[in-house]
PDB file of C-alpha atoms in Angstrom:
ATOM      1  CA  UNK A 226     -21.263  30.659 -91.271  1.00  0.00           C
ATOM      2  CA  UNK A 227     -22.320  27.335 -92.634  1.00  0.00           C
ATOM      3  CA  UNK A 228     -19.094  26.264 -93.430  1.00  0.00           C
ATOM      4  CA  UNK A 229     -17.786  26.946 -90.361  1.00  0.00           C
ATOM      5  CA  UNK A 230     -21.255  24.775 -88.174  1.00  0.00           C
ATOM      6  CA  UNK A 231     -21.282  22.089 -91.063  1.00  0.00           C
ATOM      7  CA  UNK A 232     -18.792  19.727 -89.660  1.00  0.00           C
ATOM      8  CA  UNK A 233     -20.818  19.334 -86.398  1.00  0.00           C
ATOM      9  CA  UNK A 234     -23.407  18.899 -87.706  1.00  0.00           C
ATOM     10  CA  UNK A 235     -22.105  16.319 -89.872  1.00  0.00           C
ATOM     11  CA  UNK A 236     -21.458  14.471 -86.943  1.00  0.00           C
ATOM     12  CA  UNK A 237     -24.402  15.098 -85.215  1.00  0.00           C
ATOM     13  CA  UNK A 238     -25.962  13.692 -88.339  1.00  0.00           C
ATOM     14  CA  UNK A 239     -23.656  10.454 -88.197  1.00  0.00           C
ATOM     15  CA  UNK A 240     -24.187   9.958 -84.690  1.00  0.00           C
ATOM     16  CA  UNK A 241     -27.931   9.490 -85.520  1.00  0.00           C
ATOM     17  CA  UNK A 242     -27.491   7.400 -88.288  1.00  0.00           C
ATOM     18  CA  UNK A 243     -25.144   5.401 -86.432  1.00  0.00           C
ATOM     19  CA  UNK A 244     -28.318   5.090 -83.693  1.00  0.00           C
ATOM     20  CA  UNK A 245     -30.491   4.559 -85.943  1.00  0.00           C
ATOM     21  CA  UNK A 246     -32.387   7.225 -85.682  1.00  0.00           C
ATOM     22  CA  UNK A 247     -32.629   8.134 -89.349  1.00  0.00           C
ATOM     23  CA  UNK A 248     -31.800   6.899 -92.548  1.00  0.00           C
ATOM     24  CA  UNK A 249     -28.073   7.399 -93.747  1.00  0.00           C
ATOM     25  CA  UNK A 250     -28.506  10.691 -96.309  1.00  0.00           C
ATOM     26  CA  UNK A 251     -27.518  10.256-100.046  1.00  0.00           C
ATOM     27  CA  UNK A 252     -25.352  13.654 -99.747  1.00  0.00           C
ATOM     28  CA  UNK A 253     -24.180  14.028 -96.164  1.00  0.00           C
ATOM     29  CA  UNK A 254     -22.482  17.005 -97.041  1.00  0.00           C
ATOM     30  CA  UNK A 255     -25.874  18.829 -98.163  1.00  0.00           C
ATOM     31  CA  UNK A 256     -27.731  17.273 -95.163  1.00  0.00           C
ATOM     32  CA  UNK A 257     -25.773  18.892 -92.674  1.00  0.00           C
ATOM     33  CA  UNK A 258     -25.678  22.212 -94.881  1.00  0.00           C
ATOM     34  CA  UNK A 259     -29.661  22.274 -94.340  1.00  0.00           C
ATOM     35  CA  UNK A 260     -29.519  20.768 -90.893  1.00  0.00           C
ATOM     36  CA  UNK A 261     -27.455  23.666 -89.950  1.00  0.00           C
ATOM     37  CA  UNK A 262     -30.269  25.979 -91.711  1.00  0.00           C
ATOM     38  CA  UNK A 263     -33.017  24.752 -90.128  1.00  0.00           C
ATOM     39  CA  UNK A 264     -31.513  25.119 -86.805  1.00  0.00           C
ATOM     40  CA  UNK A 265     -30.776  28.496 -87.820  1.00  0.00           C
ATOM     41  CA  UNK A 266     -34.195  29.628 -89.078  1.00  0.00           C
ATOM     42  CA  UNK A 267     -35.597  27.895 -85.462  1.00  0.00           C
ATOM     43  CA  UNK A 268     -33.562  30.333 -83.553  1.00  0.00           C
ATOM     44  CA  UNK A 269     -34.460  33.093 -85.358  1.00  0.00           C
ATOM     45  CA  UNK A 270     -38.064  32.412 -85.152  1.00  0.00           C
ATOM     46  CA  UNK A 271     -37.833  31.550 -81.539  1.00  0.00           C
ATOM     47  CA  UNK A 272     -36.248  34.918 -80.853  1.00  0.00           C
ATOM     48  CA  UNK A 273     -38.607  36.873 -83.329  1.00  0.00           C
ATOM     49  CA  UNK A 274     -41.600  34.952 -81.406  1.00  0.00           C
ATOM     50  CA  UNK A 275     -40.088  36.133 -77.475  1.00  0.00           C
ATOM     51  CA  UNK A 276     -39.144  39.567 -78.807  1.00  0.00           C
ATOM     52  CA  UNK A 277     -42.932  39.948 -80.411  1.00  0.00           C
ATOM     53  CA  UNK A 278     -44.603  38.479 -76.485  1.00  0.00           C
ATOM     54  CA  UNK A 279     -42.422  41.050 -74.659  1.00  0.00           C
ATOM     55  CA  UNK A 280     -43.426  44.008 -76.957  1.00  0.00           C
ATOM     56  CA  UNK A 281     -47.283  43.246 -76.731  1.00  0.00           C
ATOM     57  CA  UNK A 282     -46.630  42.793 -72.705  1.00  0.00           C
ATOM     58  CA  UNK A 283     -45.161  45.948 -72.666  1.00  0.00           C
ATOM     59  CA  UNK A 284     -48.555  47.525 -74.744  1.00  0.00           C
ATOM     60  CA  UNK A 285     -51.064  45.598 -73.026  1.00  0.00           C
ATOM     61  CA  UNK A 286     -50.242  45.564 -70.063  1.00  0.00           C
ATOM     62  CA  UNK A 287     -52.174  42.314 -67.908  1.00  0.00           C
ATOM     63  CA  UNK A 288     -55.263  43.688 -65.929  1.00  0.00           C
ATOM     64  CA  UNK A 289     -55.534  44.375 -62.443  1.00  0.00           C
ATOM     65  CA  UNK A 290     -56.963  41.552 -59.931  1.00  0.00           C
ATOM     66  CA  UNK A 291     -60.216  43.529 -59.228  1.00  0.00           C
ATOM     67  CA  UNK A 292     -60.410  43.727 -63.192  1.00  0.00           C
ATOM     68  CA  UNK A 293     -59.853  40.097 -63.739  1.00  0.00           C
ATOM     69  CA  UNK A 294     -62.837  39.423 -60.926  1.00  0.00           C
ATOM     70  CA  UNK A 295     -65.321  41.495 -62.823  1.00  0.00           C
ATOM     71  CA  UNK A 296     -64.549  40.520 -66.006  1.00  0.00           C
ATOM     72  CA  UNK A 297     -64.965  36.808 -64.634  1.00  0.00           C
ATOM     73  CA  UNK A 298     -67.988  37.795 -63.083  1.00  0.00           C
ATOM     74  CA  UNK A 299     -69.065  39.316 -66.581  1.00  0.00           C
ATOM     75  CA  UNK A 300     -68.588  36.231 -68.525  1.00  0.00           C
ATOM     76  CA  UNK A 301     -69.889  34.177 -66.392  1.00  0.00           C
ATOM     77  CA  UNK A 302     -73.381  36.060 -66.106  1.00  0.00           C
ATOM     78  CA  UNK A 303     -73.443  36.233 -69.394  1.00  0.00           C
ATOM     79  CA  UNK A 304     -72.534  39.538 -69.721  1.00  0.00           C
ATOM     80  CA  UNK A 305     -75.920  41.052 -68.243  1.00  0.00           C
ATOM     81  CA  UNK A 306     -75.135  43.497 -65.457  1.00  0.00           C
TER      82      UNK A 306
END
């Protein structure tokens, strides 16, 4: 899978360095190889991170508007009813 995602990256990579956006790499090869990695751990952590907020939606569900007012009201007293 890296193999096949290294060579755009590698010209992602030159296309900065050509900018000037970073420095050119010592091994261009190996900085597309984790540039492609990172990118790869992102997503998964992106998609581990929406599947986790949809689960706890689904088990807590969000209170009702009457709830929200008296917990508001609650907090705001200071918790003395």
């Amino acid at each position: 899978w890296v193999k096949k995602e290294a060579p755009d990256a590698i010209e992602a990579i030159k296309s900065l360095v050509h900018k000037g956006v970073v420095p050119k790499p010592r091994d261009l090869k190996k900085a597309a190889a984790v540039r492609v990695m990172e990118e790869y751990v992102l997503g998964q952590e992106t998609n581990m991170r929406d599947l986790i907020k949809k689960k706890f939606g689904r088990e807590h569900p969000a209170f009702e508007s009457r709830d929200v007012e008296y917990y508001k009201r609650v907090v705001h007293n200071g918790g003395a009813s």
